[in-house]
Coordinates of N, CA and C in Angstrom, one line a residue:
M18 N 98.2 101.2 112.1 CA 99.3 101.7 113.9 C 99.9 102.6 112.5
S19 N 100.8 103.7 112.9 CA 101.4 104.4 112.4 C 102.6 104.8 113.0
D20 N 103.7 104.8 111.7 CA 105.4 105.8 112.8 C 105.6 104.2 113.6
V21 N 105.3 103.0 113.0 CA 106.0 102.2 113.5 C 107.3 101.7 113.8
S22 N 108.1 101.9 115.1 CA 109.9 102.5 114.5 C 110.1 101.1 114.5
L23 N 110.9 101.0 113.4 CA 111.7 99.8 112.6 C 113.6 99.8 113.6
S24 N 113.6 100.5 114.7 CA 115.0 100.7 115.3 C 115.5 99.2 115.9
G25 N 114.3 98.8 116.2 CA 114.3 97.0 116.7 C 114.2 97.4 118.1
R26 N 114.2 96.1 119.0 CA 113.9 96.3 120.7 C 115.0 96.5 121.6
L27 N 115.2 96.6 122.4 CA 116.2 97.3 123.0 C 116.5 96.1 124.3
G28 N 117.4 96.1 124.4 CA 117.2 94.7 125.0 C 118.3 93.6 125.1
L29 N 117.9 93.0 123.6 CA 118.4 92.2 123.1 C 119.8 91.9 122.7
A30 N 120.5 91.5 121.7 CA 122.4 91.3 122.1 C 122.5 92.2 120.7
D31 N 121.6 92.4 120.0 CA 122.1 93.3 118.4 C 122.0 94.5 119.1
R32 N 122.7 95.3 118.5 CA 123.3 96.6 118.5 C 122.9 97.1 117.2
G33 N 122.6 98.5 117.7 CA 122.7 99.5 116.3 C 121.8 99.0 115.1
R34 N 122.4 98.9 114.1 CA 122.4 98.7 112.5 C 122.3 97.2 112.4
Q35 N 122.5 96.5 113.2 CA 122.1 95.1 113.0 C 120.7 95.1 114.0
R36 N 120.5 95.4 115.0 CA 119.0 95.5 115.3 C 118.0 96.2 114.6
Q37 N 118.1 97.5 113.6 CA 117.1 97.3 113.1 C 117.4 97.0 111.7
R38 N 118.7 96.0 111.4 CA 118.1 94.9 110.1 C 117.2 94.2 110.5
N39 N 117.4 93.5 111.9 CA 116.8 92.6 112.4 C 114.6 92.8 111.9
A40 N 114.3 93.9 112.6 CA 113.2 95.0 112.9 C 112.7 95.0 111.7
T41 N 113.9 95.3 110.4 CA 113.2 95.8 109.4 C 113.1 94.1 108.4
L42 N 113.9 93.0 109.0 CA 113.6 91.6 107.9 C 111.8 91.3 108.7
L43 N 112.1 91.6 109.8 CA 111.2 90.7 110.8 C 110.2 91.7 110.2
W44 N 109.3 92.7 109.7 CA 108.3 93.7 109.5 C 107.9 92.7 107.7
R45 N 109.1 92.7 107.0 CA 108.6 92.1 105.9 C 108.3 90.8 106.0
A46 N 108.8 90.0 106.9 CA 108.5 88.7 107.2 C 107.0 88.3 107.5
V47 N 106.3 89.5 108.6 CA 104.9 89.5 109.2 C 104.2 89.9 107.4
R48 N 104.6 90.6 106.7 CA 104.0 91.1 105.6 C 103.5 89.8 104.7
Q49 N 104.7 88.9 104.3 CA 104.1 87.8 103.7 C 104.2 87.0 104.3
I50 N 103.4 86.7 105.8 CA 102.5 85.5 106.8 C 101.2 86.4 106.0
A51 N 101.0 87.6 106.4 CA 99.8 88.5 106.1 C 98.8 87.9 104.6
D52 N 100.8 87.8 103.5 CA 99.4 87.8 102.3 C 98.6 88.2 101.2
G53 N 99.4 89.8 102.0 CA 98.2 90.3 101.1 C 96.8 90.7 101.6
G54 N 96.7 90.2 102.9 CA 95.6 90.3 103.6 C 94.8 89.0 103.5
V55 N 95.4 87.7 102.5 CA 94.3 86.7 102.7 C 94.4 86.0 104.1
N56 N 95.8 85.7 104.9 CA 96.0 85.4 106.1 C 95.5 86.7 107.2
R57 N 95.1 85.8 108.3 CA 94.3 86.4 109.2 C 95.8 86.7 110.5
I58 N 95.8 87.5 111.4 CA 97.0 87.5 112.0 C 96.5 88.0 113.7
V59 N 96.9 87.7 114.4 CA 96.6 88.2 115.7 C 97.6 89.5 116.2
V60 N 96.7 90.6 116.2 CA 97.7 92.1 116.3 C 97.5 92.7 118.0
P61 N 98.3 92.7 118.6 CA 98.4 93.6 119.7 C 98.2 94.4 120.1
R62 N 97.8 94.9 120.6 CA 97.1 96.7 121.0 C 98.0 97.3 122.1
N63 N 99.2 98.1 121.6 CA 100.4 98.4 122.5 C 99.6 99.4 123.2
D64 N 99.1 98.8 124.6 CA 97.9 99.8 125.5 C 98.9 99.6 126.9
A65 N 100.1 99.6 127.2 CA 100.6 99.2 128.4 C 100.1 100.4 129.7
L66 N 100.3 101.4 128.7 CA 100.3 103.1 130.0 C 98.9 102.9 130.4
F67 N 97.5 102.2 129.9 CA 96.5 102.5 129.9 C 95.8 101.1 130.7
R68 N 96.0 100.1 130.7 CA 95.6 98.9 131.4 C 95.7 99.2 132.9
P69 N 94.5 98.3 133.7 CA 94.3 98.8 135.0 C 94.9 97.9 135.7
W70 N 95.9 98.4 135.9 CA 97.6 98.0 137.1 C 97.1 98.0 138.4
P71 N 97.6 96.5 139.3 CA 97.3 96.9 140.0 C 98.3 98.1 141.2
A72 N 98.1 98.6 142.2 CA 99.1 99.3 142.5 C 100.2 98.6 143.2
G73 N 101.1 98.8 143.3 CA 101.9 98.4 144.1 C 103.0 97.4 143.6
L74 N 102.5 97.3 141.7 CA 103.5 96.2 141.4 C 103.9 97.0 140.2
A75 N 105.0 96.5 140.1 CA 105.9 97.4 138.7 C 105.1 96.8 137.5
A76 N 105.4 97.7 136.5 CA 104.6 96.7 135.2 C 105.1 96.1 134.0
S77 N 106.5 95.6 134.7 CA 107.0 94.4 134.0 C 106.8 93.3 134.5
F78 N 106.2 93.3 135.7 CA 105.5 92.0 136.9 C 104.6 91.3 136.0
G79 N 105.1 89.8 135.3 CA 104.6 88.6 134.5 C 105.0 88.6 133.5
L80 N 105.9 89.1 133.1 CA 106.8 88.8 132.0 C 108.1 88.5 132.2
D81 N 108.5 87.7 131.0 CA 109.7 87.2 131.6 C 110.3 86.0 132.6
V82 N 109.0 85.3 133.1 CA 109.0 84.6 134.5 C 109.7 83.1 133.6
P83 N 110.9 83.0 134.7 CA 112.1 82.0 134.3 C 111.2 80.7 134.3
H84 N 111.6 79.1 133.5 CA 111.4 78.0 134.2 C 111.4 78.1 135.2
G85 N 111.1 76.5 136.0 CA 111.3 76.4 137.7 C 112.4 76.4 138.4
E86 N 113.9 76.4 137.2 CA 114.9 76.2 138.1 C 116.3 77.5 138.0
G87 N 114.6 78.8 137.6 CA 115.1 80.0 136.9 C 116.1 80.4 135.8
A88 N 115.8 79.7 135.3 CA 116.7 79.7 133.7 C 115.5 80.2 132.9
P89 N 115.9 81.3 132.0 CA 115.0 81.9 130.5 C 114.8 80.5 129.3
F90 N 114.4 80.6 128.6 CA 114.5 80.6 127.7 C 116.1 80.5 127.0
G91 N 116.7 79.8 125.6 CA 117.9 80.2 125.1 C 117.9 81.4 124.3
D92 N 116.6 82.3 124.2 CA 116.9 83.4 123.4 C 116.9 84.8 124.3
G93 N 116.8 84.5 125.9 CA 116.9 84.9 127.0 C 115.5 85.3 127.4
D94 N 114.5 85.4 126.5 CA 112.7 85.7 127.4 C 112.4 84.2 128.0
G95 N 111.3 85.0 129.0 CA 110.6 83.7 129.6 C 109.6 83.3 129.4
Y96 N 108.8 83.0 130.2 CA 107.4 82.6 129.8 C 106.5 84.0 130.0
Y97 N 104.9 84.3 129.7 CA 104.2 85.1 130.0 C 103.1 84.6 130.8
Q98 N 103.1 85.7 132.1 CA 101.8 85.5 133.0 C 101.0 86.6 133.3
S99 N 99.8 86.3 132.5 CA 98.5 87.5 132.8 C 98.4 88.4 134.8
V100 N 98.4 89.1 134.4 CA 98.5 89.9 136.2 C 97.2 90.0 136.6
I101 N 96.3 90.6 135.8 CA 95.2 91.4 136.0 C 93.7 90.6 135.6
D102 N 93.2 90.0 136.5 CA 92.3 89.1 136.6 C 91.0 89.4 137.0
I103 N 90.0 89.8 135.8 CA 88.6 90.1 135.7 C 87.6 89.4 134.9
V104 N 86.7 88.8 135.6 CA 85.9 88.0 134.6 C 84.4 88.5 134.4
A105 N 83.5 87.8 133.8 CA 82.2 88.1 133.3 C 81.3 87.3 133.3
T106 N 80.0 87.5 133.7 CA 79.0 86.4 133.2 C 79.0 85.9 132.1
A107 N 77.7 85.3 132.5 CA 77.2 85.2 130.4 C 76.4 86.1 130.0
A108 N 76.9 86.3 128.9 CA 76.1 87.4 127.5 C 76.0 87.0 126.4
D109 N 75.5 87.6 125.9 CA 74.4 87.1 124.3 C 75.1 87.7 123.4
L110 N 75.6 87.3 122.3 CA 75.8 88.0 121.0 C 75.2 89.3 121.1
R111 N 76.4 90.4 120.9 CA 75.7 91.2 120.6 C 75.6 92.4 121.4
A112 N 75.9 91.6 122.5 CA 75.9 92.8 124.1 C 76.6 93.9 123.9
T113 N 76.3 95.0 124.8 CA 77.1 96.1 125.0 C 77.5 96.8 126.8
S114 N 76.6 95.4 127.1 CA 76.9 95.6 128.6 C 77.7 94.4 129.5
L115 N 78.6 94.4 130.3 CA 78.9 92.8 131.3 C 78.8 93.3 132.6
N116 N 78.1 92.5 132.9 CA 78.6 92.3 134.7 C 79.9 91.2 134.7
I117 N 80.6 92.0 135.9 CA 82.1 92.3 135.9 C 82.3 91.5 137.2
A118 N 83.5 90.9 137.8 CA 84.2 90.3 138.9 C 85.4 91.1 138.9
V119 N 86.1 91.6 139.1 CA 87.3 92.2 139.5 C 88.2 91.3 140.8
N120 N 89.2 90.4 140.3 CA 89.9 89.4 141.1 C 90.9 90.3 141.3
Y121 N 91.5 91.2 141.1 CA 92.8 91.3 141.0 C 93.2 92.6 140.0
A122 N 93.2 94.0 139.8 CA 93.2 95.0 139.0 C 93.5 96.3 140.0
G123 N 93.3 97.5 139.3 CA 93.4 98.3 139.4 C 92.1 99.3 139.2
E124 N 92.1 100.4 139.2 CA 90.4 100.8 139.1 C 90.2 101.2 137.9
L125 N 89.2 100.5 136.8 CA 89.0 100.8 136.2 C 87.9 102.1 135.9
I126 N 87.9 102.9 135.1 CA 87.4 104.2 134.9 C 86.8 104.5 133.7
G127 N 87.4 103.8 132.8 CA 86.5 103.5 130.9 C 87.7 103.9 130.3
G128 N 87.3 103.5 129.1 CA 88.4 103.8 127.9 C 89.8 102.7 127.6
E129 N 89.7 101.3 128.3 CA 90.2 100.6 128.9 C 90.2 99.8 127.8
S130 N 91.3 99.1 127.3 CA 91.1 97.8 126.0 C 90.7 96.7 126.9
F131 N 90.3 95.5 126.1 CA 90.3 94.2 126.9 C 89.9 93.4 125.5
S132 N 90.4 92.2 125.8 CA 90.2 91.5 124.8 C 89.3 90.0 125.7
I133 N 88.7 89.2 124.0 CA 88.2 88.4 125.0 C 88.7 86.9 123.8
L134 N 89.0 85.6 124.5 CA 89.1 84.8 123.6 C 88.3 84.0 123.1
H135 N 87.6 84.2 122.1 CA 86.2 83.8 121.9 C 86.1 82.1 120.7
E136 N 85.4 81.4 121.5 CA 85.0 80.1 121.0 C 85.7 79.6 119.6
T137 N 84.7 80.1 118.8 CA 84.9 80.4 117.4 C 85.7 81.5 116.7
L138 N 85.7 82.5 117.1 CA 86.4 83.6 116.2 C 87.6 84.4 116.5
G139 N 88.4 83.7 117.8 CA 89.2 83.9 118.7 C 89.6 85.2 118.9
W140 N 90.3 85.8 119.4 CA 91.1 86.9 120.0 C 89.7 88.1 119.3
R141 N 88.7 88.7 120.3 CA 88.2 90.0 119.6 C 88.9 91.3 120.8
L142 N 88.3 92.5 119.7 CA 89.4 93.5 121.2 C 87.9 94.5 121.4
Y143 N 87.9 95.3 122.4 CA 87.0 95.3 123.1 C 87.4 96.8 123.6
E144 N 86.4 97.8 123.8 CA 87.2 98.9 124.8 C 86.0 99.1 125.8
I145 N 86.0 99.9 126.8 CA 85.4 100.4 127.9 C 84.8 101.4 127.9
A146 N 83.5 101.9 127.8 CA 82.8 103.3 127.6 C 82.4 103.4 129.1
T147 N 81.7 102.5 129.9 CA 81.4 103.2 131.5 C 81.6 102.3 132.4
V148 N 81.9 102.5 133.5 CA 82.1 101.6 134.8 C 81.0 102.2 135.8
D149 N 80.2 101.3 135.8 CA 79.6 101.3 137.4 C 79.6 100.1 138.6
M150 N 80.9 100.6 139.1 CA 81.2 99.5 140.1 C 80.3 99.4 141.5
A151 N 79.5 98.2 141.8 CA 78.6 98.1 143.0 C 79.1 98.0 144.2
T152 N 80.4 97.4 144.4 CA 81.3 96.8 145.4 C 82.7 97.4 144.4
D153 N 83.7 96.9 145.4 CA 85.2 97.2 145.0 C 85.1 95.8 144.3
T154 N 84.4 94.8 144.1 CA 84.8 93.6 143.1 C 83.8 93.3 142.1
E155 N 83.0 94.3 142.6 CA 81.7 93.9 141.4 C 80.7 94.7 140.6
G156 N 81.0 94.8 139.2 CA 79.7 96.0 138.3 C 80.0 95.4 136.8
T157 N 79.2 96.7 136.6 CA 78.9 96.4 135.2 C 79.1 97.7 134.3
I158 N 79.9 96.8 133.1 CA 80.8 97.9 132.3 C 79.8 97.7 130.7
T159 N 80.1 99.0 130.1 CA 79.9 99.0 129.0 C 80.7 99.7 127.9
F160 N 80.6 98.6 126.9 CA 81.9 98.8 125.6 C 80.9 98.6 124.4
N161 N 82.3 98.9 123.2 CA 81.9 98.4 121.8 C 83.0 98.3 121.6
P162 N 83.2 97.5 120.3 CA 81.7 97.1 119.7 C 81.3 96.1 120.4
P163 N 80.1 95.8 119.9 CA 79.4 94.9 120.2 C 80.1 93.5 120.5
L164 N 79.4 92.6 121.4 CA 80.5 91.1 121.6 C 80.2 90.7 119.9
R165 N 81.2 90.1 120.1 CA 81.3 89.4 118.5 C 81.0 88.1 118.4
E166 N 80.6 87.0 119.8 CA 80.6 85.6 120.0 C 79.3 85.9 121.5
A167 N 78.5 84.9 121.6 CA 78.0 85.4 123.0 C 79.1 84.2 124.0
I168 N 79.1 84.7 125.3 CA 80.2 84.1 126.0 C 79.8 83.8 127.0
G169 N 79.9 82.6 128.0 CA 79.8 81.4 129.5 C 80.2 82.6 130.6
G170 N 80.0 82.1 131.9 CA 80.2 83.0 132.6 C 81.5 82.4 133.1
D171 N 82.1 83.0 134.2 CA 83.3 83.4 134.3 C 84.6 83.3 133.2
T172 N 83.9 84.0 132.0 CA 84.8 84.5 131.0 C 85.6 85.3 130.9
P173 N 87.0 85.2 131.0 CA 88.7 86.0 131.3 C 88.1 86.9 130.4
L174 N 88.1 88.4 131.0 CA 88.9 89.7 130.1 C 90.4 89.6 130.3
E175 N 90.3 90.0 129.1 CA 92.3 89.9 129.1 C 92.9 91.0 128.4
F176 N 93.0 91.8 129.9 CA 93.4 93.3 130.4 C 95.3 93.1 129.5
D177 N 96.0 92.5 130.3 CA 97.0 92.7 130.4 C 97.8 92.9 128.7
R178 N 97.6 92.2 128.3 CA 97.5 92.1 126.5 C 96.6 92.0 125.2
P179 N 95.6 93.1 125.3 CA 94.5 92.8 124.1 C 95.0 92.8 122.9
R180 N 95.0 92.1 122.3 CA 94.8 91.8 121.2 C 93.6 91.3 120.5
C181 N 93.8 91.2 118.8 CA 92.7 90.8 118.0 C 93.0 90.1 116.9
V182 N 92.2 89.3 116.4 CA 92.4 88.9 115.2 C 92.1 89.6 114.3
M183 N 93.1 90.1 113.1 CA 92.9 91.4 111.8 C 93.5 90.4 110.5
R184 N 93.5 91.0 110.1 CA 93.9 91.1 108.1 C 94.8 92.2 107.4
L185 N 95.1 92.7 106.8 CA 95.6 93.8 106.2 C 94.1 94.3 105.2
T186 N 93.9 95.5 105.5 CA 93.1 96.0 104.9 C 93.4 95.5 103.3
N187 N 94.4 95.6 102.4 CA 94.4 95.7 101.1 C 95.9 95.5 101.3
P188 N 96.5 94.8 99.9 CA 97.6 94.2 99.7 C 98.7 94.9 99.8
S189 N 98.4 96.0 100.0 CA 99.8 97.3 99.5 C 99.9 97.4 101.6
A190 N 99.1 97.0 102.5 CA 98.7 98.2 103.6 C 100.2 97.9 104.6
M191 N 101.0 97.2 103.8 CA 102.2 96.7 104.7 C 103.8 97.0 103.9
N192 N 103.4 97.9 103.0 CA 104.1 98.0 101.8 C 105.3 98.6 102.8
L193 N 106.7 98.7 102.4 CA 108.3 99.3 103.3 C 108.6 100.2 102.4
S194 N 109.0 101.6 102.4 CA 110.2 102.4 101.5 C 111.3 102.5 102.9
V195 N 112.2 101.7 102.9 CA 113.7 101.6 103.6 C 115.1 102.9 103.0
Q196 N 115.1 104.1 104.0 CA 116.2 104.9 103.3 C 117.3 103.5 104.0
P197 N 118.4 103.3 103.4 CA 119.2 102.8 103.8 C 120.4 103.8 104.9
W198 N 120.9 103.2 106.1 CA 121.1 104.0 107.2 C 120.9 104.4 107.9
N199 N 119.4 104.4 108.0 CA 118.5 105.7 108.5 C 117.9 104.5 110.3
F200 N 116.7 105.1 110.7 CA 116.1 104.5 111.3 C 115.2 104.9 110.8
N201 N 114.4 103.8 110.5 CA 113.1 103.4 109.6 C 112.2 103.7 110.7
S202 N 110.8 104.1 110.1 CA 109.6 103.4 110.4 C 108.3 102.9 109.6
A203 N 107.6 102.7 110.0 CA 106.5 102.3 109.1 C 105.0 102.4 109.7
S204 N 104.2 102.4 108.6 CA 102.8 102.1 108.6 C 102.2 101.0 108.2
V205 N 100.7 100.8 108.6 CA 100.1 99.4 108.5 C 98.5 99.6 108.8
D206 N 98.0 98.9 108.1 CA 96.5 99.5 108.0 C 95.4 98.1 108.5
F207 N 94.9 97.5 109.3 CA 94.4 96.0 109.8 C 93.0 96.3 109.4
V208 N 92.2 95.5 109.5 CA 90.8 94.9 109.6 C 90.2 94.3 110.6
E209 N 89.3 94.1 111.8 CA 89.0 92.8 112.5 C 88.5 91.9 111.0
A210 N 89.2 90.9 110.9 CA 89.3 89.5 110.1 C 87.8 88.6 111.0
F211 N 87.1 88.4 110.1 CA 85.6 87.2 110.8 C 86.4 86.0 109.6

């Protein structure tokens, strides 16, 4: 990940320098949690523009879902609910194609990212190469890297928020040089963790 903005997230109560301060402290905290690559962390792929979003839905649908009485959590955020519903049939370790059932999604064209929550290895990230739809709801995809673990039937493919268990490539992979009173950015190198 390169040029990650440390200007903070819009929409929070923090403003300007306070938002930058909190984003920078969060970066430092994650660096400490990663412990120079010793600890594994789940890293999301910022792929919102490229997911197969169903036509007619706002891209924020499924985000910030409130409690039953309509109230969010104390920090103003709500629950998260996946929207895209695509499942795969059983496949062996190292497979590079999957038969899929599309229950609710936009069109797949290739290049999309998805994750599978594997039983032993946790979240793993894959990217579609080709799509061959036999019907509107059934087809076959090819992808890389090969499956990290065998999967059973009706395995959900996570397109809404693809992510992977990663670790830092080296102890200095999240080092940060901050310029006071400027909006800073930072870069980090991850590798898939096994």
